Amino acid sequence: MAEAHQAVAFQFTVSPEGIDLQLSHAALKEVYLSGLRSWKKKFNQLRNSFVTGVYPASPSSWLFMVTAILVTQYSRLDPSMGMIGKIKEHLPEDWGAYKSEAYQGLTVLSALAFSTGLWLALIVTMRSILKMLLCYHGWIFEEHGKISNTTKIWLALVKIFAGRKPMLYSYQASLPRLPVPALKDTMQRFLESVRPLKTDAEFQRMAGLARDFERTLGPRLQWYLKLKSWWASNYVSDWWEEYVYLRSRGPLMVNSNYYGMDFIYVTPTPIQAARAGNLVYAMLLYRRKLTREEIKPLMIQGGLPMCSAQYERMFNTTRVPGMEGDTIQHLRDSKHIAVYHAGRFFRVWLYHNGRLMRPRELQAQFQMILDDPTPPLPGEEKLGALTAADRDPWARARQTYFRSGVNEQSLSIVEKAAFFVTLDTSEQGLQGPNPSQALDAYSKSLLHGRCCDRWFDKSFTLIVYRNGKSGINAEHSWADAPIVAHLWEYTIATDAFMLGYDANGNCKGDMDSSIPPPQKLQWDIPPECQQVILQSLSVALALANDIDFNAFPFKEFGKGLIKKCRTSPDSFIQLCLQLAHFRDKQKFCLTYEASMTRLFREGRTETVRSCTIESLQLCQGHDGSYPERKNQQRLENVEAEKHQNLYRHAMTGAGIDRHLFCLYVVSKYLGLDSPFLREVLSEPWRLSTSQTPIQQMELFDLQNHPDYVSFGGGFGPVDDDGYGVSYVIVGEDLINFHVSCKFSSKETVSVCQHTSHAGVIGCLNGCSAGRAW
């Protein structure tokens, strides 16, 4: 095959005259350039590790300190208070042929050692001070727009000790550890959160279980948890990744993976290969910035750093199935991507002659794949279904059929790719006679596709449709949605505003015609494995067909009007969701709102339990069943403040659910059974919600290009009888919603469309009208 010949750097023949080497100079040049690039990358990583390791100082500050100390030695000053002399006494004296040379050498070396030690001591001191400063969270509980003098002084100190020009991981060593909440506080907050969901008798029973747990088993479990918090960087994150994600045996598709959408009202080019070329190139630019740590750490409140640990596994990462639990395989580098089109898998190299391939060259590669008439091999077309269904059958099939030969080689190419690309054969977007239904179909396609045309195990799959629309599907275990959203914002903004297209819709720039074509992967899938693939596809299709999805823009008003009402936009939307759910089911439910704990090292998420006594009273008042309707304005203010306080507690490590989860894990390790923890962790989240904020507004010009912004993203329902709601607040006058549920549910199927669209819109308008009283 052509690919095999391209991979050979030399050939040789044996003749009576000896061995005749037939060197391929082009191949040897490629080997040399590849090695050179690899060494350059290692050098850059080493340099970045050093710069990050000494932050907030810099290498130039070390040179300045050494010079200053040496100058004082020759000016007969001793800022070391005799320490340089003590160091000199312990150094050998035979440094030169003459005593004067030896003395000068010892003096310089002693001053160098002292200044280096002083420099390192200052770094440790500054980091320790910064870590103590970042443990202060009083600022988050202050009223918006009113900053106390204490917080002003604190912010000034943070700016002094935080340094300048940080790299992506500069603050990691300075971030505080996630604290373990007091057991009593967690019990109190938990009981408060379930009070609106239970009858008096049910609540008294739960309160009895909680008091018994707090008095007996709880303190012992808490002791082990505190011990872990002193030892580990984060007492939650490793257990959260392992037990919530990697040990889950259900399908990743719908249940775990989530998606991000393209521009809705604009398609930069209708040419599929061109759009794929620009998007892939933009992602590779992002990867290069990530490798060089040129991405600035996310800051809030004008200068407070957030943890950047989740960025590390964005590229070159795959989730590998196992029988008892999956593992995350992450490589430091990958020189290719895996591409799926019309049932075939391909490898596309990302570098040529030691440089990154240009967008026009990537477009040519994708166009070759689109034009390739080769049919899929037996079992190849639906192979991706193994990653869409239950994990155990996939783990067994991987062990049985993909451990040797071409199957092992091809699977290794897919799993070791920088990321996965699907050139989808369908068209999506706002099209056809019913744009609303088209948007719903677009959402479902990004969430699960045809169940076999995405590789759900990869850290993310880039999806490019035949009409140029695109999207992204991400695996959840390695990172949370804001990390993928950061990549996606950069990608679509770079594609539209920096790279662009020519008048014919093709990628700009030149191309090298000598670049070899993509390599079609080979498979030898036996009939028994094909049967496993079909069974997995059947499971995945049943799950996908059960999902009802509704995505829609709300344009009546946005955060601009909500802020004029002096309330938090997120609190306002959460109240509307509670009201919509109440009108749908005439009852309230346990509600999950995702919050982040990235103010702490290796922090991920925490739960905000948005259904409160205050929201219950307010929802009943909106429907006229609450007698004191005249107090609605006061109740709305109280409810908004209550929600914001719940969010603040979650962000600052005082949430409920991660603490209870870790206590449960400790109880399992100890072999102890807790009726309280067992019941708490089995309660279903009937309403699961998440806001996806736009993090890089500077990339989008909403004034001049209001249509050039992503529609946001969504996820499947967490509970079979519940809803999954994702929303993104865009600018001042737009809120995009993504709502999911299951057709099979008797509680949601008949009213899903009403609740997800008209119901939410009615509640938003109703709440805003109430605000206008």
mmCIF file of N, CA, C and O in Angstrom, residues 213 221 225 239 658-670 672-674 676-679 681:
data_model
loop_
_atom_site.group_PDB
_atom_site.id
_atom_site.type_symbol
_atom_site.label_atom_id
_atom_site.label_comp_id
_atom_site.label_asym_id
_atom_site.label_seq_id
_atom_site.Cartn_x
_atom_site.Cartn_y
_atom_site.Cartn_z
ATOM 1 N N PHE A 213 -26.545 10.073 62.620
ATOM 2 C CA PHE A 213 -25.285 9.996 61.880
ATOM 3 C C PHE A 213 -24.272 10.990 62.452
ATOM 4 O O PHE A 213 -23.086 10.659 62.635
ATOM 5 N N LEU A 221 -15.889 9.114 60.326
ATOM 6 C CA LEU A 221 -15.666 9.323 58.895
ATOM 7 C C LEU A 221 -15.031 10.689 58.644
ATOM 8 O O LEU A 221 -14.155 10.829 57.777
ATOM 9 N N LEU A 225 -11.513 11.904 56.651
ATOM 10 C CA LEU A 225 -11.599 12.878 55.561
ATOM 11 C C LEU A 225 -10.654 14.048 55.801
ATOM 12 O O LEU A 225 -9.991 14.533 54.873
ATOM 13 N N TRP A 239 -11.444 11.099 44.010
ATOM 14 C CA TRP A 239 -12.577 10.193 44.234
ATOM 15 C C TRP A 239 -13.732 10.526 43.297
ATOM 16 O O TRP A 239 -14.423 9.631 42.811
ATOM 17 N N ARG A 658 -20.579 17.347 47.883
ATOM 18 C CA ARG A 658 -19.259 16.719 47.744
ATOM 19 C C ARG A 658 -18.772 16.204 49.094
ATOM 20 O O ARG A 658 -18.115 15.163 49.168
ATOM 21 N N HIS A 659 -19.101 16.913 50.172
ATOM 22 C CA HIS A 659 -18.737 16.470 51.505
ATOM 23 C C HIS A 659 -19.446 15.151 51.836
ATOM 24 O O HIS A 659 -18.816 14.184 52.293
ATOM 25 N N LEU A 660 -20.747 15.090 51.581
ATOM 26 C CA LEU A 660 -21.497 13.859 51.846
ATOM 27 C C LEU A 660 -21.000 12.712 50.973
ATOM 28 O O LEU A 660 -20.913 11.560 51.418
ATOM 29 N N PHE A 661 -20.672 13.013 49.729
ATOM 30 C CA PHE A 661 -20.152 11.983 48.821
ATOM 31 C C PHE A 661 -18.855 11.384 49.363
ATOM 32 O O PHE A 661 -18.681 10.156 49.381
ATOM 33 N N CYS A 662 -17.942 12.229 49.826
ATOM 34 C CA CYS A 662 -16.663 11.732 50.331
ATOM 35 C C CYS A 662 -16.836 10.979 51.645
ATOM 36 O O CYS A 662 -16.125 9.985 51.898
ATOM 37 N N LEU A 663 -17.755 11.411 52.477
ATOM 38 C CA LEU A 663 -18.053 10.647 53.687
ATOM 39 C C LEU A 663 -18.560 9.252 53.330
ATOM 40 O O LEU A 663 -18.206 8.255 53.979
ATOM 41 N N TYR A 664 -19.358 9.170 52.285
ATOM 42 C CA TYR A 664 -19.876 7.884 51.836
ATOM 43 C C TYR A 664 -18.742 6.985 51.322
ATOM 44 O O TYR A 664 -18.713 5.785 51.621
ATOM 45 N N VAL A 665 -17.804 7.565 50.570
ATOM 46 C CA VAL A 665 -16.670 6.787 50.068
ATOM 47 C C VAL A 665 -15.847 6.231 51.230
ATOM 48 O O VAL A 665 -15.447 5.059 51.236
ATOM 49 N N VAL A 666 -15.593 7.074 52.250
ATOM 50 C CA VAL A 666 -14.837 6.613 53.416
ATOM 51 C C VAL A 666 -15.576 5.467 54.105
ATOM 52 O O VAL A 666 -14.963 4.464 54.520
ATOM 53 N N SER A 667 -16.901 5.580 54.215
ATOM 54 C CA SER A 667 -17.676 4.515 54.874
ATOM 55 C C SER A 667 -17.548 3.203 54.112
ATOM 56 O O SER A 667 -17.489 2.126 54.720
ATOM 57 N N LYS A 668 -17.482 3.270 52.794
ATOM 58 C CA LYS A 668 -17.330 2.056 51.997
ATOM 59 C C LYS A 668 -15.942 1.455 52.180
ATOM 60 O O LYS A 668 -15.781 0.234 52.229
ATOM 61 N N TYR A 669 -14.919 2.310 52.260
ATOM 62 C CA TYR A 669 -13.572 1.808 52.502
ATOM 63 C C TYR A 669 -13.477 1.110 53.857
ATOM 64 O O TYR A 669 -12.767 0.109 54.020
ATOM 65 N N LEU A 670 -14.198 1.644 54.833
ATOM 66 C CA LEU A 670 -14.164 1.062 56.171
ATOM 67 C C LEU A 670 -15.129 -0.113 56.329
ATOM 68 O O LEU A 670 -15.143 -0.764 57.378
ATOM 69 N N LEU A 672 -18.393 0.118 56.481
ATOM 70 C CA LEU A 672 -19.469 0.522 57.389
ATOM 71 C C LEU A 672 -20.685 0.959 56.582
ATOM 72 O O LEU A 672 -20.554 1.559 55.513
ATOM 73 N N ASP A 673 -21.851 0.670 57.113
ATOM 74 C CA ASP A 673 -23.092 1.035 56.428
ATOM 75 C C ASP A 673 -23.766 2.173 57.178
ATOM 76 O O ASP A 673 -23.922 2.124 58.400
ATOM 77 N N SER A 674 -24.156 3.196 56.415
ATOM 78 C CA SER A 674 -24.856 4.331 57.001
ATOM 79 C C SER A 674 -26.202 4.490 56.307
ATOM 80 O O SER A 674 -26.247 4.853 55.125
ATOM 81 N N PHE A 676 -28.281 6.799 56.655
ATOM 82 C CA PHE A 676 -28.424 8.202 56.275
ATOM 83 C C PHE A 676 -27.728 8.476 54.954
ATOM 84 O O PHE A 676 -28.320 9.015 54.010
ATOM 85 N N LEU A 677 -26.435 8.128 54.837
ATOM 86 C CA LEU A 677 -25.691 8.399 53.602
ATOM 87 C C LEU A 677 -26.262 7.612 52.432
ATOM 88 O O LEU A 677 -26.314 8.120 51.303
ATOM 89 N N ARG A 678 -26.670 6.375 52.683
ATOM 90 C CA ARG A 678 -27.230 5.554 51.606
ATOM 91 C C ARG A 678 -28.480 6.203 51.030
ATOM 92 O O ARG A 678 -28.664 6.252 49.809
ATOM 93 N N GLU A 679 -29.322 6.729 51.886
ATOM 94 C CA GLU A 679 -30.558 7.355 51.418
ATOM 95 C C GLU A 679 -30.284 8.683 50.734
ATOM 96 O O GLU A 679 -30.882 8.985 49.700
ATOM 97 N N LEU A 681 -27.577 9.700 49.116
ATOM 98 C CA LEU A 681 -26.936 9.579 47.822
ATOM 99 C C LEU A 681 -27.770 8.828 46.797
ATOM 100 O O LEU A 681 -27.390 8.748 45.629
#
